[in-house]
Amino acid sequence: SPTLAEAAQRTGRYFGTAVTAGKLADPVYAGILDREFDVVTPENEMKLDATQPQQGRFVFTAADRIVDHALQRGKRVRGHTLLWHSGQPGWLNNLGGTALRAAMLDHVTQVVAHYRGRIHSWDVVNEAFADGTTGRRRDSNFQRTGDDWIEAAFRAARAADPGATLCYNDYNVEDRAHAKTQAVLRMVRDFKARGVPIDCVGVQSHFAGGNPVPADFEATLRDFAALGVDVQLTELDVEGSGATQAQNFRRVAQACLAVPRCAGITVWGIRDTDSWRASGTPLLFDGAGDPKPAYHAVLHAL
Ligand code: XIL
């Protein structure tokens, strides 16, 4: 039978995974990675605390190991992420106003320039909207530099690598009825209308008991695509096990397949034991590296 990547390629899509540099030497891990996936996202190695631990000192060692591993094997890389309220180094907390604004845009420019030509898609800005019913921006140091910080970041990223697909990435944007979904839709519509360079919305897709795959998931993907951007499912995991979990993974894959501009799916880790989630079994391979029912369900749906 085909691999996940081969099955996705039949409809012009990709199938990716988050990867951590420290596990590339694990032969089971690397074996599954190299066989099944054609897109790779560094799980933490491109975040701001990793790439600029001190102001002006850029460190790309760990991220480069992942990028090199992927590109040497003909895989593409999703860059994750340039600007996020979390994963920030201490020095950023001591800045504000125009100094923070300049440092923020310098970070975008330097990191995107370092990887120019090697990154398929960048998550330029991650999780900039608040949860709950307000639809407002999340309060963060970046947000306090002015409401236009997101578009400034996208413009800087475009200038530094005109060939990369530029994404806005968030969670709780899977349900059309959610205020955050509507707020991101409004932002993307506004950006497209004003010529802000955005190409894609990343829908994280972390699903759990309290956050099931919503009935209108496919409709939400269609709403984003209708604005003239690609949709990428960027961090998929689904808590649960067995046939129920498999059915949820199948529904996610079917939703992507039903939307022409859904460009691909990335799962947030390879084996259950690689997951960021404290408990549970949210991925496609078990701790021994064997494919689960959810794997077969996704493969069949692609
Ligand atoms: C997570 C990683 O998986 C963890 O290893 C790390 O400790 C924290 O970040 N949304 C995102 C990802 O955009 O960057 C997060 O990744 C998971 C939630």
mmCIF file of C-alpha atoms and ligand atoms in Angstrom:
data_model
loop_
_atom_site.group_PDB
_atom_site.id
_atom_site.type_symbol
_atom_site.label_atom_id
_atom_site.label_comp_id
_atom_site.label_asym_id
_atom_site.label_seq_id
_atom_site.Cartn_x
_atom_site.Cartn_y
_atom_site.Cartn_z
ATOM 1 C CA SER A 1 0.000 0.000 0.000
ATOM 2 C CA PRO A 2 1.138 3.613 -0.501
ATOM 3 C CA THR A 3 2.594 5.787 2.231
ATOM 4 C CA LEU A 4 0.767 8.820 3.639
ATOM 5 C CA ALA A 5 2.853 11.138 1.445
ATOM 6 C CA GLU A 6 2.274 9.039 -1.695
ATOM 7 C CA ALA A 7 -1.467 8.922 -1.049
ATOM 8 C CA ALA A 8 -1.629 12.679 -0.468
ATOM 9 C CA GLN A 9 0.418 13.366 -3.606
ATOM 10 C CA ARG A 10 -2.244 11.688 -5.761
ATOM 11 C CA THR A 11 -4.424 14.779 -5.221
ATOM 12 C CA GLY A 12 -1.528 17.254 -5.273
ATOM 13 C CA ARG A 13 -1.389 17.501 -1.490
ATOM 14 C CA TYR A 14 1.304 16.792 1.093
ATOM 15 C CA PHE A 15 1.355 14.870 4.355
ATOM 16 C CA GLY A 16 3.708 16.237 6.994
ATOM 17 C CA THR A 17 4.777 15.845 10.586
ATOM 18 C CA ALA A 18 6.353 17.897 13.350
ATOM 19 C CA VAL A 19 9.930 16.776 13.988
ATOM 20 C CA THR A 20 12.354 17.375 16.825
ATOM 21 C CA ALA A 21 16.084 17.422 16.067
ATOM 22 C CA GLY A 22 16.982 15.348 19.103
ATOM 23 C CA LYS A 23 15.143 12.310 17.755
ATOM 24 C CA LEU A 24 16.624 12.174 14.257
ATOM 25 C CA ALA A 25 19.189 9.657 15.540
ATOM 26 C CA ASP A 26 16.404 7.294 16.710
ATOM 27 C CA PRO A 27 16.206 4.741 13.865
ATOM 28 C CA VAL A 28 12.541 3.885 14.435
ATOM 29 C CA TYR A 29 11.597 7.574 14.460
ATOM 30 C CA ALA A 30 13.706 8.461 11.434
ATOM 31 C CA GLY A 31 12.532 5.349 9.604
ATOM 32 C CA ILE A 32 8.875 6.368 9.858
ATOM 33 C CA LEU A 33 9.697 9.996 9.074
ATOM 34 C CA ASP A 34 11.681 9.171 5.964
ATOM 35 C CA ARG A 35 9.098 6.678 4.668
ATOM 36 C CA GLU A 36 5.739 8.322 5.388
ATOM 37 C CA PHE A 37 6.068 12.113 5.267
ATOM 38 C CA ASP A 38 7.024 14.624 2.564
ATOM 39 C CA VAL A 39 6.796 17.821 4.655
ATOM 40 C CA VAL A 40 8.524 18.504 7.965
ATOM 41 C CA THR A 41 7.852 21.169 10.630
ATOM 42 C CA PRO A 42 10.471 21.783 13.345
ATOM 43 C CA GLU A 43 8.443 21.378 16.547
ATOM 44 C CA ASN A 44 10.388 23.973 18.596
ATOM 45 C CA GLU A 45 13.723 24.626 16.875
ATOM 46 C CA MET A 46 12.613 27.678 14.851
ATOM 47 C CA LYS A 47 10.828 29.457 17.690
ATOM 48 C CA LEU A 48 12.196 32.806 18.811
ATOM 49 C CA ASP A 49 13.789 31.527 22.033
ATOM 50 C CA ALA A 50 15.697 28.935 19.969
ATOM 51 C CA THR A 51 16.775 31.079 17.010
ATOM 52 C CA GLN A 52 17.608 34.351 18.832
ATOM 53 C CA PRO A 53 18.344 33.455 22.488
ATOM 54 C CA GLN A 54 20.166 36.750 22.952
ATOM 55 C CA GLN A 55 19.445 39.885 20.977
ATOM 56 C CA GLY A 56 21.430 39.865 17.757
ATOM 57 C CA ARG A 57 22.866 36.358 18.315
ATOM 58 C CA PHE A 58 21.160 33.968 15.942
ATOM 59 C CA VAL A 59 21.438 30.203 16.457
ATOM 60 C CA PHE A 60 20.290 27.940 13.642
ATOM 61 C CA THR A 61 22.138 24.720 14.511
ATOM 62 C CA ALA A 62 19.203 22.560 15.603
ATOM 63 C CA ALA A 63 16.781 23.948 13.022
ATOM 64 C CA ASP A 64 19.372 23.487 10.270
ATOM 65 C CA ARG A 65 19.728 19.803 11.190
ATOM 66 C CA ILE A 66 16.024 19.303 10.552
ATOM 67 C CA VAL A 67 16.027 21.402 7.380
ATOM 68 C CA ASP A 68 19.076 19.572 6.011
ATOM 69 C CA HIS A 69 17.605 16.161 6.874
ATOM 70 C CA ALA A 70 14.393 17.056 5.055
ATOM 71 C CA LEU A 71 15.870 18.721 1.975
ATOM 72 C CA GLN A 72 18.452 15.953 1.468
ATOM 73 C CA ARG A 73 15.546 13.516 1.218
ATOM 74 C CA GLY A 74 13.426 15.615 -1.112
ATOM 75 C CA LYS A 75 11.013 16.774 1.566
ATOM 76 C CA ARG A 76 9.740 20.319 2.052
ATOM 77 C CA VAL A 77 9.853 22.341 5.267
ATOM 78 C CA ARG A 78 7.215 24.404 7.058
ATOM 79 C CA GLY A 79 8.849 27.180 9.067
ATOM 80 C CA HIS A 80 7.266 27.446 12.513
ATOM 81 C CA THR A 81 7.066 30.109 13.801
ATOM 82 C CA LEU A 82 8.453 33.655 13.542
ATOM 83 C CA LEU A 83 6.274 35.575 16.029
ATOM 84 C CA TRP A 84 4.374 33.994 18.924
ATOM 85 C CA HIS A 85 3.301 35.244 22.353
ATOM 86 C CA SER A 86 4.922 32.128 23.857
ATOM 87 C CA GLY A 87 8.408 30.699 23.382
ATOM 88 C CA GLN A 88 10.035 34.105 23.772
ATOM 89 C CA PRO A 89 13.557 34.702 25.122
ATOM 90 C CA GLY A 90 13.960 36.910 28.183
ATOM 91 C CA TRP A 91 15.555 39.824 26.364
ATOM 92 C CA LEU A 92 12.326 40.512 24.453
ATOM 93 C CA ASN A 93 10.474 41.157 27.714
ATOM 94 C CA ASN A 94 12.751 44.081 28.451
ATOM 95 C CA LEU A 95 11.843 45.852 25.217
ATOM 96 C CA GLY A 96 8.788 47.867 24.280
ATOM 97 C CA GLY A 97 7.587 50.501 21.859
ATOM 98 C CA THR A 98 9.749 51.273 18.846
ATOM 99 C CA ALA A 99 12.681 49.163 20.114
ATOM 100 C CA LEU A 100 10.473 46.074 20.350
ATOM 101 C CA ARG A 101 8.872 46.816 17.005
ATOM 102 C CA ALA A 102 12.288 47.093 15.332
ATOM 103 C CA ALA A 103 13.573 43.925 17.046
ATOM 104 C CA MET A 104 10.446 42.026 16.014
ATOM 105 C CA LEU A 105 10.775 42.969 12.350
ATOM 106 C CA ASP A 106 14.537 42.384 12.409
ATOM 107 C CA HIS A 107 13.890 38.858 13.708
ATOM 108 C CA VAL A 108 11.463 38.145 10.867
ATOM 109 C CA THR A 109 13.881 39.516 8.288
ATOM 110 C CA GLN A 110 16.967 37.690 9.584
ATOM 111 C CA VAL A 111 15.371 34.277 10.046
ATOM 112 C CA VAL A 112 13.461 34.311 6.768
ATOM 113 C CA ALA A 113 16.588 35.537 4.954
ATOM 114 C CA HIS A 114 18.697 32.749 6.509
ATOM 115 C CA TYR A 115 16.285 30.160 5.085
ATOM 116 C CA ARG A 116 15.479 31.979 1.826
ATOM 117 C CA GLY A 117 14.637 29.446 -0.886
ATOM 118 C CA ARG A 118 14.495 26.513 1.549
ATOM 119 C CA ILE A 119 11.143 26.997 3.294
ATOM 120 C CA HIS A 120 7.897 25.989 1.610
ATOM 121 C CA SER A 121 5.599 27.808 4.064
ATOM 122 C CA TRP A 122 6.203 30.122 7.008
ATOM 123 C CA ASP A 123 3.917 30.454 10.005
ATOM 124 C CA VAL A 124 4.722 34.175 10.154
ATOM 125 C CA VAL A 125 2.429 34.889 13.093
ATOM 126 C CA ASN A 126 1.068 32.278 15.500
ATOM 127 C CA GLU A 127 -1.937 32.561 17.835
ATOM 128 C CA ALA A 128 -2.507 36.334 17.743
ATOM 129 C CA PHE A 129 -6.210 36.199 18.624
ATOM 130 C CA ALA A 130 -7.815 35.781 22.042
ATOM 131 C CA ASP A 131 -9.992 32.851 23.032
ATOM 132 C CA GLY A 132 -13.565 33.360 24.157
ATOM 133 C CA THR A 133 -16.329 35.341 22.556
ATOM 134 C CA THR A 134 -14.745 38.768 21.976
ATOM 135 C CA GLY A 135 -12.995 38.088 18.665
ATOM 136 C CA ARG A 136 -10.271 40.472 19.826
ATOM 137 C CA ARG A 137 -6.548 40.268 19.483
ATOM 138 C CA ARG A 138 -4.680 38.494 22.233
ATOM 139 C CA ASP A 139 -2.819 40.857 24.532
ATOM 140 C CA SER A 140 0.929 40.400 23.983
ATOM 141 C CA ASN A 141 4.075 42.487 23.822
ATOM 142 C CA PHE A 142 3.848 42.434 20.014
ATOM 143 C CA GLN A 143 0.198 43.512 20.043
ATOM 144 C CA ARG A 144 1.121 46.444 22.282
ATOM 145 C CA THR A 145 3.376 47.815 19.527
ATOM 146 C CA GLY A 146 0.253 48.526 17.482
ATOM 147 C CA ASP A 147 -2.579 46.720 15.761
ATOM 148 C CA ASP A 148 -0.658 46.691 12.478
ATOM 149 C CA TRP A 149 2.132 44.459 13.812
ATOM 150 C CA ILE A 150 0.801 41.414 11.958
ATOM 151 C CA GLU A 151 0.738 43.035 8.546
ATOM 152 C CA ALA A 152 4.177 44.566 9.155
ATOM 153 C CA ALA A 153 5.486 41.064 9.897
ATOM 154 C CA PHE A 154 3.972 39.634 6.708
ATOM 155 C CA ARG A 155 5.487 42.442 4.629
ATOM 156 C CA ALA A 156 8.926 41.850 6.155
ATOM 157 C CA ALA A 157 8.655 38.100 5.528
ATOM 158 C CA ARG A 158 7.638 38.595 1.894
ATOM 159 C CA ALA A 159 10.552 40.947 1.294
ATOM 160 C CA ALA A 160 13.032 38.474 2.803
ATOM 161 C CA ASP A 161 11.815 35.436 0.806
ATOM 162 C CA PRO A 162 9.361 36.215 -2.022
ATOM 163 C CA GLY A 163 9.045 32.486 -2.807
ATOM 164 C CA ALA A 164 7.690 31.280 0.530
ATOM 165 C CA THR A 165 3.996 30.738 1.234
ATOM 166 C CA LEU A 166 3.125 33.028 4.145
ATOM 167 C CA CYS A 167 0.624 31.711 6.699
ATOM 168 C CA TYR A 168 -1.289 33.007 9.683
ATOM 169 C CA ASN A 169 -1.560 30.028 12.099
ATOM 170 C CA ASP A 170 -3.978 29.544 15.016
ATOM 171 C CA TYR A 171 -6.078 27.096 17.070
ATOM 172 C CA ASN A 172 -9.791 27.296 17.862
ATOM 173 C CA VAL A 173 -10.402 28.349 14.269
ATOM 174 C CA GLU A 174 -11.811 24.944 13.276
ATOM 175 C CA ASP A 175 -15.405 25.811 14.179
ATOM 176 C CA ARG A 176 -17.162 28.352 11.975
ATOM 177 C CA ALA A 177 -19.371 29.510 14.854
ATOM 178 C CA HIS A 178 -16.400 30.396 17.066
ATOM 179 C CA ALA A 179 -15.701 34.127 17.499
ATOM 180 C CA LYS A 180 -11.985 33.577 16.871
ATOM 181 C CA THR A 181 -12.721 31.897 13.537
ATOM 182 C CA GLN A 182 -14.808 34.871 12.467
ATOM 183 C CA ALA A 183 -12.129 37.302 13.624
ATOM 184 C CA VAL A 184 -9.404 35.546 11.607
ATOM 185 C CA LEU A 185 -11.703 35.454 8.575
ATOM 186 C CA ARG A 186 -12.189 39.235 8.916
ATOM 187 C CA MET A 187 -8.448 39.828 9.190
ATOM 188 C CA VAL A 188 -7.637 37.736 6.130
ATOM 189 C CA ARG A 189 -10.414 39.398 4.105
ATOM 190 C CA ASP A 190 -9.048 42.810 5.110
ATOM 191 C CA PHE A 191 -5.445 41.791 4.284
ATOM 192 C CA LYS A 192 -6.444 40.527 0.835
ATOM 193 C CA ALA A 193 -8.443 43.708 0.173
ATOM 194 C CA ARG A 194 -5.491 45.933 1.119
ATOM 195 C CA GLY A 195 -2.757 43.900 -0.555
ATOM 196 C CA VAL A 196 -1.078 42.645 2.615
ATOM 197 C CA PRO A 197 0.957 39.605 1.476
ATOM 198 C CA ILE A 198 -0.811 36.627 3.053
ATOM 199 C CA ASP A 199 -1.083 33.312 1.179
ATOM 200 C CA CYS A 200 -2.414 30.821 3.672
ATOM 201 C CA VAL A 201 -4.234 30.149 6.908
ATOM 202 C CA GLY A 202 -2.837 27.404 9.118
ATOM 203 C CA VAL A 203 -5.572 25.628 11.061
ATOM 204 C CA GLN A 204 -3.792 23.870 13.931
ATOM 205 C CA SER A 205 -6.443 21.153 14.422
ATOM 206 C CA HIS A 206 -5.682 19.953 17.958
ATOM 207 C CA PHE A 207 -8.794 17.909 18.720
ATOM 208 C CA ALA A 208 -9.832 16.456 22.075
ATOM 209 C CA GLY A 209 -12.900 15.425 24.021
ATOM 210 C CA GLY A 210 -13.632 19.034 24.905
ATOM 211 C CA ASN A 211 -12.687 20.170 21.404
ATOM 212 C CA PRO A 212 -14.130 17.571 19.006
ATOM 213 C CA VAL A 213 -13.908 17.828 15.228
ATOM 214 C CA PRO A 214 -16.818 20.232 14.632
ATOM 215 C CA ALA A 215 -19.626 19.369 12.241
ATOM 216 C CA ASP A 216 -18.821 22.453 10.176
ATOM 217 C CA PHE A 217 -15.052 21.842 9.941
ATOM 218 C CA GLU A 218 -15.152 21.431 6.158
ATOM 219 C CA ALA A 219 -17.344 24.543 5.825
ATOM 220 C CA THR A 220 -14.801 26.515 7.864
ATOM 221 C CA LEU A 221 -11.987 25.423 5.547
ATOM 222 C CA ARG A 222 -14.137 26.488 2.583
ATOM 223 C CA ASP A 223 -14.745 29.911 4.171
ATOM 224 C CA PHE A 224 -11.006 30.529 4.489
ATOM 225 C CA ALA A 225 -10.291 29.251 0.973
ATOM 226 C CA ALA A 226 -13.026 31.483 -0.463
ATOM 227 C CA LEU A 227 -10.973 34.514 0.610
ATOM 228 C CA GLY A 228 -8.254 33.517 -1.866
ATOM 229 C CA VAL A 229 -5.771 31.814 0.461
ATOM 230 C CA ASP A 230 -4.598 28.233 0.835
ATOM 231 C CA VAL A 231 -5.578 26.315 3.933
ATOM 232 C CA GLN A 232 -3.103 24.018 5.649
ATOM 233 C CA LEU A 233 -3.922 21.743 8.587
ATOM 234 C CA THR A 234 -0.747 22.403 10.521
ATOM 235 C CA GLU A 235 -0.712 20.576 13.893
ATOM 236 C CA LEU A 236 -3.229 17.764 13.719
ATOM 237 C CA ASP A 237 -3.701 15.459 16.681
ATOM 238 C CA VAL A 238 -6.875 13.808 18.001
ATOM 239 C CA GLU A 239 -7.204 12.460 21.510
ATOM 240 C CA GLY A 240 -8.874 9.090 21.974
ATOM 241 C CA SER A 241 -8.139 5.630 20.652
ATOM 242 C CA GLY A 242 -9.386 2.829 18.456
ATOM 243 C CA ALA A 243 -12.281 3.151 16.042
ATOM 244 C CA THR A 244 -13.567 6.465 17.442
ATOM 245 C CA GLN A 245 -10.208 8.144 17.029
ATOM 246 C CA ALA A 246 -9.829 6.610 13.569
ATOM 247 C CA GLN A 247 -13.222 7.992 12.539
ATOM 248 C CA ASN A 248 -12.235 11.493 13.685
ATOM 249 C CA PHE A 249 -8.948 11.374 11.773
ATOM 250 C CA ARG A 250 -10.877 10.128 8.722
ATOM 251 C CA ARG A 251 -13.273 13.079 8.943
ATOM 252 C CA VAL A 252 -10.376 15.538 9.084
ATOM 253 C CA ALA A 253 -8.714 14.000 6.034
ATOM 254 C CA GLN A 254 -12.008 13.921 4.135
ATOM 255 C CA ALA A 255 -12.632 17.598 4.921
ATOM 256 C CA CYS A 256 -9.239 18.567 3.512
ATOM 257 C CA LEU A 257 -9.772 16.418 0.416
ATOM 258 C CA ALA A 258 -13.152 18.085 -0.168
ATOM 259 C CA VAL A 259 -11.656 21.588 -0.301
ATOM 260 C CA PRO A 260 -9.466 22.226 -3.366
ATOM 261 C CA ARG A 261 -7.340 24.845 -1.610
ATOM 262 C CA CYS A 262 -6.622 22.615 1.386
ATOM 263 C CA ALA A 263 -2.977 22.046 0.438
ATOM 264 C CA GLY A 264 -1.969 19.442 2.984
ATOM 265 C CA ILE A 265 -2.046 17.994 6.462
ATOM 266 C CA THR A 266 0.658 17.946 9.142
ATOM 267 C CA VAL A 267 0.347 15.793 12.262
ATOM 268 C CA TRP A 268 1.976 17.175 15.432
ATOM 269 C CA GLY A 269 4.388 14.296 15.989
ATOM 270 C CA ILE A 270 5.020 10.761 14.777
ATOM 271 C CA ARG A 271 4.418 8.238 17.602
ATOM 272 C CA ASP A 272 2.067 8.684 20.562
ATOM 273 C CA THR A 273 5.187 8.850 22.729
ATOM 274 C CA ASP A 274 6.454 11.834 20.707
ATOM 275 C CA SER A 275 3.339 13.928 21.393
ATOM 276 C CA TRP A 276 3.465 17.243 23.269
ATOM 277 C CA ARG A 277 0.246 16.264 24.995
ATOM 278 C CA ALA A 278 0.825 15.257 28.596
ATOM 279 C CA SER A 279 -1.422 12.232 28.360
ATOM 280 C CA GLY A 280 -3.258 10.270 25.780
ATOM 281 C CA THR A 281 -2.533 8.662 22.463
ATOM 282 C CA PRO A 282 -3.295 11.375 19.888
ATOM 283 C CA LEU A 283 -1.137 10.386 16.897
ATOM 284 C CA LEU A 284 -1.034 7.874 14.022
ATOM 285 C CA PHE A 285 1.712 5.523 15.287
ATOM 286 C CA ASP A 286 1.926 3.807 18.675
ATOM 287 C CA GLY A 287 4.939 3.952 20.944
ATOM 288 C CA ALA A 288 6.490 0.973 19.187
ATOM 289 C CA GLY A 289 6.206 2.746 15.845
ATOM 290 C CA ASP A 290 3.392 0.551 14.540
ATOM 291 C CA PRO A 291 0.532 2.149 12.568
ATOM 292 C CA LYS A 292 -2.735 2.498 14.489
ATOM 293 C CA PRO A 293 -6.321 2.204 13.196
ATOM 294 C CA ALA A 294 -6.206 5.996 12.772
ATOM 295 C CA TYR A 295 -3.288 5.580 10.341
ATOM 296 C CA HIS A 296 -5.221 3.173 8.154
ATOM 297 C CA ALA A 297 -8.307 5.407 8.283
ATOM 298 C CA VAL A 298 -6.356 8.454 7.102
ATOM 299 C CA LEU A 299 -4.533 6.500 4.424
ATOM 300 C CA HIS A 300 -7.823 5.162 3.093
ATOM 301 C CA ALA A 301 -9.412 8.638 3.089
ATOM 302 C CA LEU A 302 -6.580 10.290 1.150
HETATM 303 C C1 XIL B 1 4.453 22.917 21.440
HETATM 304 C C2 XIL B 1 5.491 21.822 21.376
HETATM 305 O O1 XIL B 1 4.888 20.667 20.819
HETATM 306 C C3 XIL B 1 6.058 21.547 22.726
HETATM 307 O O2 XIL B 1 7.153 20.637 22.631
HETATM 308 C C4 XIL B 1 6.540 22.843 23.379
HETATM 309 O O3 XIL B 1 6.935 22.585 24.703
HETATM 310 C C5 XIL B 1 5.457 23.902 23.364
HETATM 311 O O4 XIL B 1 4.986 24.084 22.052
HETATM 312 N N1 XIL B 1 0.566 25.332 19.195
HETATM 313 C C6 XIL B 1 1.717 25.596 18.478
HETATM 314 C C7 XIL B 1 2.930 24.773 18.693
HETATM 315 O O5 XIL B 1 1.692 26.422 17.568
HETATM 316 O O6 XIL B 1 4.120 25.507 18.523
HETATM 317 C C8 XIL B 1 2.935 24.153 20.072
HETATM 318 O O7 XIL B 1 4.033 23.249 20.151
HETATM 319 C C9 XIL B 1 1.621 23.441 20.345
HETATM 320 C C10 XIL B 1 0.470 24.402 20.292
#
